[in-house]
PDB file of C-alpha atoms in Angstrom:
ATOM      1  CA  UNK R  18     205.980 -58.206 -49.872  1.00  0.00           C
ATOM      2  CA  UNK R  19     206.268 -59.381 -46.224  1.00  0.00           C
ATOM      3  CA  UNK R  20     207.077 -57.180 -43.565  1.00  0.00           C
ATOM      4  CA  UNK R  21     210.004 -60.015 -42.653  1.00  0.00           C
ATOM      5  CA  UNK R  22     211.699 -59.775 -46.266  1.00  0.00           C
ATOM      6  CA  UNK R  23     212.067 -56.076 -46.359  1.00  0.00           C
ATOM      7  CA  UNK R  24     215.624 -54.862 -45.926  1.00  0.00           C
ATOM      8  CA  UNK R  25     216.468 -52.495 -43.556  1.00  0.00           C
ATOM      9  CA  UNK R  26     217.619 -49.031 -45.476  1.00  0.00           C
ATOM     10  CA  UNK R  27     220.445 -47.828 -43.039  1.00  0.00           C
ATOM     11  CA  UNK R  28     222.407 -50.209 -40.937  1.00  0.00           C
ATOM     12  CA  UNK R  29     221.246 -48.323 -37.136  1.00  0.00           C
ATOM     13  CA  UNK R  30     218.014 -50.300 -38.171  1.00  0.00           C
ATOM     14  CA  UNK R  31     220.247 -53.681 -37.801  1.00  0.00           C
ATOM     15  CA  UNK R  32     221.281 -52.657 -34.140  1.00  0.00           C
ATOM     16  CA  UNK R  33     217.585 -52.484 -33.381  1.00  0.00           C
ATOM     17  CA  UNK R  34     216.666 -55.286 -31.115  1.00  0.00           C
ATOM     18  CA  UNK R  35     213.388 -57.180 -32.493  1.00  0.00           C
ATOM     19  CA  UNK R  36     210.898 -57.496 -29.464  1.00  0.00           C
ATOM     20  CA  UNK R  37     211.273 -60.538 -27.068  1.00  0.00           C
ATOM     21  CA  UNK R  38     208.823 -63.703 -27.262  1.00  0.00           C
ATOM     22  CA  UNK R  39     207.291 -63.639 -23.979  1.00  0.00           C
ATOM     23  CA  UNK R  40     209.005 -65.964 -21.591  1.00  0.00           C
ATOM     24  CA  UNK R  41     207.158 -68.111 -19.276  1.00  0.00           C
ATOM     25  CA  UNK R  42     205.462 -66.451 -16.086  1.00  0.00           C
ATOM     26  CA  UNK R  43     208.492 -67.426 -13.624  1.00  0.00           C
ATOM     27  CA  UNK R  44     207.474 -69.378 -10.046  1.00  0.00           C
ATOM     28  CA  UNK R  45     208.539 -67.122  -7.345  1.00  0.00           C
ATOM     29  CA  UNK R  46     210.487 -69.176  -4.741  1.00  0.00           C
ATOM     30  CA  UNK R  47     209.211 -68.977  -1.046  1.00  0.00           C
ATOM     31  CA  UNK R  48     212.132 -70.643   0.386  1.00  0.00           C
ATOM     32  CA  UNK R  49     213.380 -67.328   2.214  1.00  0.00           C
ATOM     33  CA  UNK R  50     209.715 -66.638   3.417  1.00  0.00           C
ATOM     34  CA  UNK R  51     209.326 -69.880   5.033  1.00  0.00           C
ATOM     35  CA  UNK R  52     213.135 -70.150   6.378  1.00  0.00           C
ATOM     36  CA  UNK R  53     212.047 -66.794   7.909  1.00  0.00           C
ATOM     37  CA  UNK R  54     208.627 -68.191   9.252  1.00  0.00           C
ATOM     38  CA  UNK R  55     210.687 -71.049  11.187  1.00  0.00           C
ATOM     39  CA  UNK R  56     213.169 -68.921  12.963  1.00  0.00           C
ATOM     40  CA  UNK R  57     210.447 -66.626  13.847  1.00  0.00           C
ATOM     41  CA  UNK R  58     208.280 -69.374  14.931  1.00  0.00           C
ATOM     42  CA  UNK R  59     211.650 -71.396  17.341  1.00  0.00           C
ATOM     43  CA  UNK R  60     212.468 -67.888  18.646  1.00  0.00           C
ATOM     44  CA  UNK R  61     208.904 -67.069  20.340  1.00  0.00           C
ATOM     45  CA  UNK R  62     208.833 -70.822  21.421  1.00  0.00           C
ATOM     46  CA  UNK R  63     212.005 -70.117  23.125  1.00  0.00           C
ATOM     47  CA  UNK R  64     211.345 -67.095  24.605  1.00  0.00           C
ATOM     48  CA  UNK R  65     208.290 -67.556  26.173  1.00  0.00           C
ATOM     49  CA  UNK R  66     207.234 -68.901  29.161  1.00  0.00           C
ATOM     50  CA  UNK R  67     205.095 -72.027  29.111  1.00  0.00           C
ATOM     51  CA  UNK R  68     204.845 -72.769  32.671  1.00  0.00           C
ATOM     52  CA  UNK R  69     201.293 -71.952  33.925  1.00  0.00           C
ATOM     53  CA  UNK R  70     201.988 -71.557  37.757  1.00  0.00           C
ATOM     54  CA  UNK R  71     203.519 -68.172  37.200  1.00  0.00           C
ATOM     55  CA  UNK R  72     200.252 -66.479  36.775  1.00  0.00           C
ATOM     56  CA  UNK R  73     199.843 -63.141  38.392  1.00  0.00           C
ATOM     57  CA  UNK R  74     197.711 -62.005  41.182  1.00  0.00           C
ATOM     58  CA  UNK R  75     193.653 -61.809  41.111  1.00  0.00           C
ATOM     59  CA  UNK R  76     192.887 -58.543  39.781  1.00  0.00           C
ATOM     60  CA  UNK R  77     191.158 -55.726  41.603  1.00  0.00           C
ATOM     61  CA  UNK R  78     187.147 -55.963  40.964  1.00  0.00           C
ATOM     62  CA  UNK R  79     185.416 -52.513  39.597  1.00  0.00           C
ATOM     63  CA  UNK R  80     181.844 -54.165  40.590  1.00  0.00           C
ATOM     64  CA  UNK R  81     180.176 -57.495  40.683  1.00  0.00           C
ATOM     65  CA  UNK R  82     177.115 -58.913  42.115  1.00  0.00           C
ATOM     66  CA  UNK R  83     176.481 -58.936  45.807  1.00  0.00           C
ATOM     67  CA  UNK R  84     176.157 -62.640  46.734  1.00  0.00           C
ATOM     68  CA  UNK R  85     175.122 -64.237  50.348  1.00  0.00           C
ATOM     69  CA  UNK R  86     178.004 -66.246  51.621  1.00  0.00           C
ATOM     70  CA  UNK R  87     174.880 -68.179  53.547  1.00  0.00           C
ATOM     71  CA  UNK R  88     173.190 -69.477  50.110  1.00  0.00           C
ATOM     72  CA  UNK R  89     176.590 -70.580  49.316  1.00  0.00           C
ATOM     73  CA  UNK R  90     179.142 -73.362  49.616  1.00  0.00           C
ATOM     74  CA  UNK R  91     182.283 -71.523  50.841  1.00  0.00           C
ATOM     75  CA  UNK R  92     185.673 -72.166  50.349  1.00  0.00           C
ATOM     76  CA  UNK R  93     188.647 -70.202  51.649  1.00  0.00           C
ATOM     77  CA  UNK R  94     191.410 -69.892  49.786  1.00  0.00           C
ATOM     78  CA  UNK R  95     195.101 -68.193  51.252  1.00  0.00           C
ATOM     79  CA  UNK R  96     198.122 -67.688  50.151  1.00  0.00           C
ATOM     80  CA  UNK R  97     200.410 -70.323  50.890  1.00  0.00           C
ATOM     81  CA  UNK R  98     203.649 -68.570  50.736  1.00  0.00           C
ATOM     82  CA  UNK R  99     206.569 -68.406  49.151  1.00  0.00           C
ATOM     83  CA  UNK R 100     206.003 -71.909  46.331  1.00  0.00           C
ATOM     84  CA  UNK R 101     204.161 -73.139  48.681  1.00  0.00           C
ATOM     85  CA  UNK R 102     200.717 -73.982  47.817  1.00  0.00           C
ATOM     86  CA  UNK R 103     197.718 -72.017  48.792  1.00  0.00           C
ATOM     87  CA  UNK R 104     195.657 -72.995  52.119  1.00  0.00           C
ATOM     88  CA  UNK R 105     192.455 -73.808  51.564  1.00  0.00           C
ATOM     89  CA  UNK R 106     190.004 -73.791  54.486  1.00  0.00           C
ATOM     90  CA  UNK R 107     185.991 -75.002  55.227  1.00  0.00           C
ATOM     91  CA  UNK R 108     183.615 -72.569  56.307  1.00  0.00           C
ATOM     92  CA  UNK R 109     184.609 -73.387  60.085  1.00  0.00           C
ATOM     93  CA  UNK R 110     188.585 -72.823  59.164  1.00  0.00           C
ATOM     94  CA  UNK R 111     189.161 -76.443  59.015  1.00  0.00           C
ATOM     95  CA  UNK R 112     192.097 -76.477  56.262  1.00  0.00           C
ATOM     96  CA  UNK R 113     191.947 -79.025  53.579  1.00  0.00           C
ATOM     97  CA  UNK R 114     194.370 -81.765  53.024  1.00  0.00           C
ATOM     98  CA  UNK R 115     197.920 -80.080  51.248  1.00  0.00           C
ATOM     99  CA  UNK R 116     197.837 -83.089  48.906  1.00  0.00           C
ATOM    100  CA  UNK R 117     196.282 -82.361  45.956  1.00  0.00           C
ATOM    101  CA  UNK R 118     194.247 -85.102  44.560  1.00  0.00           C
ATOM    102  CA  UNK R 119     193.227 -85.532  48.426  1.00  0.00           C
ATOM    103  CA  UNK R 120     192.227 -82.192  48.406  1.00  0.00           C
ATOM    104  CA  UNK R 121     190.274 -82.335  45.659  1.00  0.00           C
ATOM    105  CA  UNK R 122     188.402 -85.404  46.674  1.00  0.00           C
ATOM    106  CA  UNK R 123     187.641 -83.401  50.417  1.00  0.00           C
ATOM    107  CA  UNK R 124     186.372 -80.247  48.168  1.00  0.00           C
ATOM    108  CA  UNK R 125     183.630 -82.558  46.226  1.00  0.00           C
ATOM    109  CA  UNK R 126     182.729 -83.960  49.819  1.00  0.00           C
ATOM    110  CA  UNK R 127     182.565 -80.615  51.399  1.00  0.00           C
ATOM    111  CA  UNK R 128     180.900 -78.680  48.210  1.00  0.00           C
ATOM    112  CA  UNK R 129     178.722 -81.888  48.328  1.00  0.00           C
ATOM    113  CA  UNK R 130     177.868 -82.101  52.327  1.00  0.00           C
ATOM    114  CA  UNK R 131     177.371 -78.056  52.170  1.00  0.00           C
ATOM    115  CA  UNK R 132     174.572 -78.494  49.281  1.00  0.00           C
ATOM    116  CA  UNK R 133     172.539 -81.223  50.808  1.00  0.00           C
ATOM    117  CA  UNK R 134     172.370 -79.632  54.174  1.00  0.00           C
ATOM    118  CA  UNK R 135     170.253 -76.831  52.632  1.00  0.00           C
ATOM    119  CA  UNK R 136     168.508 -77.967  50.005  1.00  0.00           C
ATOM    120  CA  UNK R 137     165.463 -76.391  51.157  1.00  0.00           C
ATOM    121  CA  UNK R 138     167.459 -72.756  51.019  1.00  0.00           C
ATOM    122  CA  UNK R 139     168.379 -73.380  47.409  1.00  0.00           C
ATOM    123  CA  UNK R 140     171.972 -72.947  48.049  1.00  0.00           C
ATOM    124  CA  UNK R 141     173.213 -74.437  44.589  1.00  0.00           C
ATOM    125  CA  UNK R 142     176.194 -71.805  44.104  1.00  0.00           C
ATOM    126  CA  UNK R 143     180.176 -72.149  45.418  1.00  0.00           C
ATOM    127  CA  UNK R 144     181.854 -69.174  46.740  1.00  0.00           C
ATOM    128  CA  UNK R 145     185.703 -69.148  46.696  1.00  0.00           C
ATOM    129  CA  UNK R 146     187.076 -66.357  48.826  1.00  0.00           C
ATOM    130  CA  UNK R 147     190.302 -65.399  48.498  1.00  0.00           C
ATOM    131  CA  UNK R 148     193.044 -63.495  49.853  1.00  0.00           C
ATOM    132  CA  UNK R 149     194.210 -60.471  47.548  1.00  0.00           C
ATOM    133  CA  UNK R 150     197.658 -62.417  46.829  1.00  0.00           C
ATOM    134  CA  UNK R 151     196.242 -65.852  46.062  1.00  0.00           C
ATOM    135  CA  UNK R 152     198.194 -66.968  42.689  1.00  0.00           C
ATOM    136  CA  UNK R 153     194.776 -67.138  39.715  1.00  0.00           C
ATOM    137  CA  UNK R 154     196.093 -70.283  39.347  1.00  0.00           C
ATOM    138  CA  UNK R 155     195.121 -71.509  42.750  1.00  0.00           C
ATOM    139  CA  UNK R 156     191.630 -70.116  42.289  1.00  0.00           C
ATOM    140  CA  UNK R 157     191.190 -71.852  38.649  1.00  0.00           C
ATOM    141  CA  UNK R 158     192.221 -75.240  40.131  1.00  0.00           C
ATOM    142  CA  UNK R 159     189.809 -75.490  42.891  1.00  0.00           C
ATOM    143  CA  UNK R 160     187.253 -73.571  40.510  1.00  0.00           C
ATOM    144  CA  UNK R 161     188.105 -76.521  37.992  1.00  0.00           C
ATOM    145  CA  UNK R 162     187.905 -79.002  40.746  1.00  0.00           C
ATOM    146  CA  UNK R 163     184.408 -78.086  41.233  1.00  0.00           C
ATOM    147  CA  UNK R 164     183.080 -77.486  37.912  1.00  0.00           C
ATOM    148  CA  UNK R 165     184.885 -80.734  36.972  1.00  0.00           C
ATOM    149  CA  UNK R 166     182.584 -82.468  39.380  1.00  0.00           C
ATOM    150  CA  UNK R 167     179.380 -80.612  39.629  1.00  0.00           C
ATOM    151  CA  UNK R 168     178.303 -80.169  36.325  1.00  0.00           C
ATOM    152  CA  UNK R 169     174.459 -79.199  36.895  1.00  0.00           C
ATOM    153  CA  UNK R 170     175.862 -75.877  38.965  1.00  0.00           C
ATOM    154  CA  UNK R 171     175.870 -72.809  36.847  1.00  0.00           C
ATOM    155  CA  UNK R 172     178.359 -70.472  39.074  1.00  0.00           C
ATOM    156  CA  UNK R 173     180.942 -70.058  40.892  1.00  0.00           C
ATOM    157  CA  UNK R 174     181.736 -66.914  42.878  1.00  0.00           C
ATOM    158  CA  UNK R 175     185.040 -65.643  43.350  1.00  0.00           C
ATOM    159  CA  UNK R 176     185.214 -62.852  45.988  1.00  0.00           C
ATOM    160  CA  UNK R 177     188.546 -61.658  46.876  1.00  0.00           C
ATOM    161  CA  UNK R 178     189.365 -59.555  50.052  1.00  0.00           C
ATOM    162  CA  UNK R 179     190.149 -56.340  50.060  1.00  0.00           C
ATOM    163  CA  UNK R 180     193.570 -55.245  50.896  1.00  0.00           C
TER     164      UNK R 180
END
């Protein structure tokens, strides 16, 4: 006979619960996980800060490369005070325009003027000096300027003073 047909002997076999069919793997739902991944995601958006100009100081150099300030185009570069943009001046402390896109159109002419006067010295390099509490972002702009512009020129030196 078949195993199905046989009656049970006692009646605790009829309490006995037969085994389960096996149900369907169930989807888990990642509605939480993502809900979670949003307000994580609009909380660091709100709390940080996006605004670039409040960059910290230029860092303390450990060592670097000792460069001639004659075999290089030289820019100085002060702190302006306060919000106040930074001063920049020529080799012979002539300051640049405080306009920006006027200054950056002097820097080409100056980095430009300062490269074909000594072509014969190979000065092909820019050196931005700057005070020990220029803003980074001062020194990336004009270093942008430049490398916007001279393309062909493989460095720029930054040397900052010491305090």
């Amino acid at each position: 006979m078949h195993a199905d047909l046989i009656e049970p002997e006692d009646e605790d076999d009829l309490d006995a619960v037969p085994p389960r069919a096996k149900r369907e793997e169930e989807e888990m739902d990642i509605t939480p996980m993502i809900d979670i991944t949003f307000l994580l995601l609009i909380f660091f958006v709100v709390a940080s800060k996006m605004d670039p100009t409040q960059t910290g100081n230029i860092p303390d150099a450990d060592n670097g490369l000792a460069i001639s300030a004659k075999d290089s185009a030289v820019i100085f570069i002060e702190p302006g005070g306060g919000d106040s943009p930074a001063i920049l001046k020529r080799r012979d402390q002539s300051e640049f325009s405080k306009d920006e896109e006027a200054q950056a159109n002097e820097i080409v002419e100056y980095v430009t003027n300062e490269l074909e006067k000594s072509i014969s010295k190979n000065k092909d390099q820019v050196m931005l000096l700057g005070d020990g509490d220029v803003k980074v972002s001062e020194v990336t702009r004009v270093q942008k300027i430049i490398g916007d512009e001279f393309t062909d020129m493989e460095f720029t030196y930054i040397a900052v003073k010491e305090k």
